[in-house]
mmCIF file of C-alpha atoms in Angstrom:
data_model
loop_
_atom_site.group_PDB
_atom_site.id
_atom_site.type_symbol
_atom_site.label_atom_id
_atom_site.label_comp_id
_atom_site.label_asym_id
_atom_site.label_seq_id
_atom_site.Cartn_x
_atom_site.Cartn_y
_atom_site.Cartn_z
ATOM 1 C CA MET A 65 3.648 12.425 -48.184
ATOM 2 C CA SER A 66 2.189 13.820 -45.025
ATOM 3 C CA PRO A 67 -2.046 13.773 -43.798
ATOM 4 C CA ASP A 68 -4.694 16.039 -45.407
ATOM 5 C CA PRO A 69 -6.449 17.596 -42.697
ATOM 6 C CA ALA A 70 -9.013 19.146 -44.806
ATOM 7 C CA ASP A 71 -10.165 15.011 -45.671
ATOM 8 C CA GLY A 72 -10.109 14.317 -42.417
ATOM 9 C CA SER A 73 -7.561 11.609 -42.175
ATOM 10 C CA ASP A 74 -4.860 11.883 -39.792
ATOM 11 C CA GLY A 75 -3.155 8.998 -41.519
ATOM 12 C CA SER A 76 -3.781 6.223 -38.939
ATOM 13 C CA ALA A 77 -6.794 4.418 -40.286
ATOM 14 C CA ALA A 78 -6.308 1.297 -40.963
ATOM 15 C CA PRO A 79 -7.532 -0.658 -44.514
ATOM 16 C CA GLY A 80 -11.279 -0.272 -44.517
ATOM 17 C CA GLY A 81 -11.321 3.502 -43.791
ATOM 18 C CA SER A 82 -11.161 2.385 -39.072
ATOM 19 C CA ALA A 83 -8.765 3.842 -36.869
ATOM 20 C CA ALA A 84 -7.212 1.031 -35.062
ATOM 21 C CA PRO A 85 -6.680 1.024 -31.407
ATOM 22 C CA PRO A 86 -3.685 1.637 -30.662
ATOM 23 C CA PRO A 87 -1.981 -0.737 -28.261
ATOM 24 C CA ALA A 88 -2.164 -0.431 -24.656
ATOM 25 C CA GLU A 89 0.733 -0.157 -22.600
ATOM 26 C CA PRO A 90 0.793 -2.411 -19.517
ATOM 27 C CA ASP A 91 2.178 0.112 -17.160
ATOM 28 C CA ALA A 92 0.176 2.758 -18.433
ATOM 29 C CA VAL A 93 -2.894 4.124 -16.472
ATOM 30 C CA PHE A 94 -6.019 2.427 -15.566
ATOM 31 C CA ASP A 95 -7.922 5.188 -13.835
ATOM 32 C CA LYS A 96 -7.375 8.147 -14.808
ATOM 33 C CA GLY A 97 -8.780 8.713 -10.777
ATOM 34 C CA LEU A 98 -5.781 6.812 -9.658
ATOM 35 C CA GLN A 99 -7.462 5.303 -6.999
ATOM 36 C CA PRO A 100 -5.015 2.711 -6.788
ATOM 37 C CA GLU A 101 -2.215 4.254 -6.995
ATOM 38 C CA ARG A 102 -3.887 7.138 -3.951
ATOM 39 C CA THR A 103 -4.564 3.598 -1.969
ATOM 40 C CA LEU A 104 -0.877 2.312 -2.579
ATOM 41 C CA LEU A 105 0.638 5.542 -0.633
ATOM 42 C CA ALA A 106 -2.428 5.430 1.799
ATOM 43 C CA TRP A 107 -0.809 2.480 2.582
ATOM 44 C CA ARG A 108 2.131 3.211 2.643
ATOM 45 C CA ARG A 109 1.712 6.218 5.254
ATOM 46 C CA THR A 110 -0.743 3.960 7.213
ATOM 47 C CA CYS A 111 2.207 1.074 7.522
ATOM 48 C CA LEU A 112 4.962 4.342 7.922
ATOM 49 C CA ALA A 113 3.210 5.292 11.342
ATOM 50 C CA PHE A 114 2.474 1.494 12.542
ATOM 51 C CA GLY A 115 6.835 1.135 12.032
ATOM 52 C CA VAL A 116 7.203 4.615 13.911
ATOM 53 C CA ALA A 117 4.354 4.203 16.586
ATOM 54 C CA SER A 118 6.169 0.403 17.673
ATOM 55 C CA LEU A 119 9.732 1.951 17.456
ATOM 56 C CA VAL A 120 8.902 4.225 19.825
ATOM 57 C CA GLY A 121 6.606 2.849 21.978
ATOM 58 C CA MET A 122 9.509 0.117 22.268
ATOM 59 C CA ARG A 123 11.668 3.339 23.267
ATOM 60 C CA PHE A 124 9.639 4.941 25.921
ATOM 61 C CA THR A 125 8.706 1.504 27.681
ATOM 62 C CA VAL A 126 11.903 -0.207 28.099
ATOM 63 C CA GLY A 127 12.971 1.493 31.041
ATOM 64 C CA ALA A 128 10.058 -0.382 32.574
ATOM 65 C CA MET A 129 9.327 -3.582 30.606
ATOM 66 C CA GLY A 130 12.860 -4.395 29.575
ATOM 67 C CA ILE A 131 13.442 -6.680 26.910
ATOM 68 C CA LEU A 132 9.968 -7.716 26.694
ATOM 69 C CA ALA A 133 8.999 -4.289 25.300
ATOM 70 C CA VAL A 134 12.420 -4.633 23.019
ATOM 71 C CA VAL A 135 10.788 -8.158 21.649
ATOM 72 C CA VAL A 136 7.446 -6.328 21.074
ATOM 73 C CA GLY A 137 8.554 -3.422 19.330
ATOM 74 C CA VAL A 138 10.249 -5.201 16.793
ATOM 75 C CA ILE A 139 7.715 -7.727 16.094
ATOM 76 C CA GLY A 140 5.244 -4.217 15.332
ATOM 77 C CA ALA A 141 7.938 -2.485 13.288
ATOM 78 C CA GLY A 142 7.847 -5.973 11.266
ATOM 79 C CA LEU A 143 5.073 -5.926 11.043
ATOM 80 C CA ALA A 144 4.718 -3.104 9.710
ATOM 81 C CA VAL A 145 7.601 -3.489 7.885
ATOM 82 C CA LEU A 146 4.894 -6.613 5.924
ATOM 83 C CA ALA A 147 1.485 -4.691 5.784
ATOM 84 C CA TYR A 148 4.145 -2.188 4.072
ATOM 85 C CA ALA A 149 5.590 -4.749 1.157
ATOM 86 C CA LEU A 150 1.957 -6.657 1.185
ATOM 87 C CA ALA A 151 0.518 -3.775 0.147
ATOM 88 C CA ALA A 152 2.828 -2.659 -2.447
ATOM 89 C CA THR A 153 2.539 -6.657 -3.885
ATOM 90 C CA GLY A 154 -1.285 -5.805 -4.179
ATOM 91 C CA TYR A 155 -1.004 -2.550 -5.979
ATOM 92 C CA ARG A 156 0.779 -4.050 -8.506
ATOM 93 C CA ARG A 157 -2.154 -7.124 -7.997
ATOM 94 C CA ALA A 158 -4.944 -4.740 -9.057
ATOM 95 C CA HIS A 159 -2.895 -2.782 -11.840
ATOM 96 C CA HIS A 160 -2.508 -5.932 -14.016
ATOM 97 C CA SER A 161 -5.111 -7.040 -13.287
ATOM 98 C CA LEU A 162 -7.353 -3.957 -13.720
ATOM 99 C CA ARG A 163 -5.078 -3.445 -17.078
ATOM 100 C CA GLY A 164 -5.590 -6.957 -17.984
ATOM 101 C CA GLN A 165 -9.231 -8.516 -17.505
ATOM 102 C CA GLY A 166 -10.490 -4.290 -15.912
ATOM 103 C CA ILE A 167 -12.010 -5.618 -13.021
ATOM 104 C CA LEU A 168 -10.101 -5.634 -9.084
ATOM 105 C CA ALA A 169 -8.170 -8.447 -8.259
ATOM 106 C CA ARG A 170 -7.848 -6.935 -4.055
ATOM 107 C CA GLY A 171 -6.982 -9.006 -1.327
ATOM 108 C CA GLY A 172 -7.037 -9.042 2.601
ATOM 109 C CA LEU A 173 -3.491 -9.949 3.306
ATOM 110 C CA PRO A 174 -2.548 -6.267 4.374
ATOM 111 C CA MET A 175 -5.063 -5.248 5.957
ATOM 112 C CA LEU A 176 -4.645 -8.296 8.622
ATOM 113 C CA ALA A 177 -0.140 -7.991 9.142
ATOM 114 C CA GLY A 178 -2.291 -3.936 9.328
ATOM 115 C CA THR A 179 -4.397 -4.518 12.172
ATOM 116 C CA ALA A 180 -2.209 -6.964 13.865
ATOM 117 C CA ALA A 181 0.616 -4.301 13.832
ATOM 118 C CA VAL A 182 -2.018 -2.214 16.193
ATOM 119 C CA LEU A 183 -2.287 -5.141 18.597
ATOM 120 C CA VAL A 184 1.135 -5.361 19.172
ATOM 121 C CA ILE A 185 0.856 -1.551 19.298
ATOM 122 C CA GLY A 186 -1.972 -1.568 21.305
ATOM 123 C CA VAL A 187 -0.572 -4.543 24.002
ATOM 124 C CA LEU A 188 2.884 -2.580 24.588
ATOM 125 C CA CYS A 189 0.955 0.297 25.262
ATOM 126 C CA ALA A 190 -1.659 -1.547 27.487
ATOM 127 C CA GLY A 191 1.855 -3.569 29.616
ATOM 128 C CA TYR A 192 3.570 -0.266 30.008
ATOM 129 C CA LEU A 193 0.180 1.098 31.460
ATOM 130 C CA ALA A 194 -0.443 -1.847 33.259
ATOM 131 C CA LEU A 195 3.540 -2.075 35.266
ATOM 132 C CA GLY A 196 3.120 1.692 35.632
ATOM 133 C CA LEU A 197 -0.504 1.389 37.967
ATOM 134 C CA LEU A 198 1.492 -1.922 39.458
ATOM 135 C CA GLY A 199 4.085 0.520 40.756
ATOM 136 C CA ALA A 200 2.806 3.854 41.617
#
């Protein structure tokens, strides 16, 4: 027998007349504005930019700084990859925290790794400029 729309019943009422809430899906979106997802995408773009900047900086400074430029460039790219992985892990932790408890639990490790990547890029650029000034 099909539900009768005239009596307001959709066939999902629990015994006693109250409608039972549907079970929560573990991967369902918590925030309709997709705040955690947008944050993860922003971290991905930022980490990609840090990694590319480290490798491009290495490419342009290898003639003046030699193997030091390669080491610093690879360290900067590695820190960018670490920040990328930490951001993805932080997103999963935040997603599960929001779905399970309704509160946001985040750490600062992605920001620390990203800051370290920027500092390494800055050291590479400062070393290149210093060698350029000393050679001129």
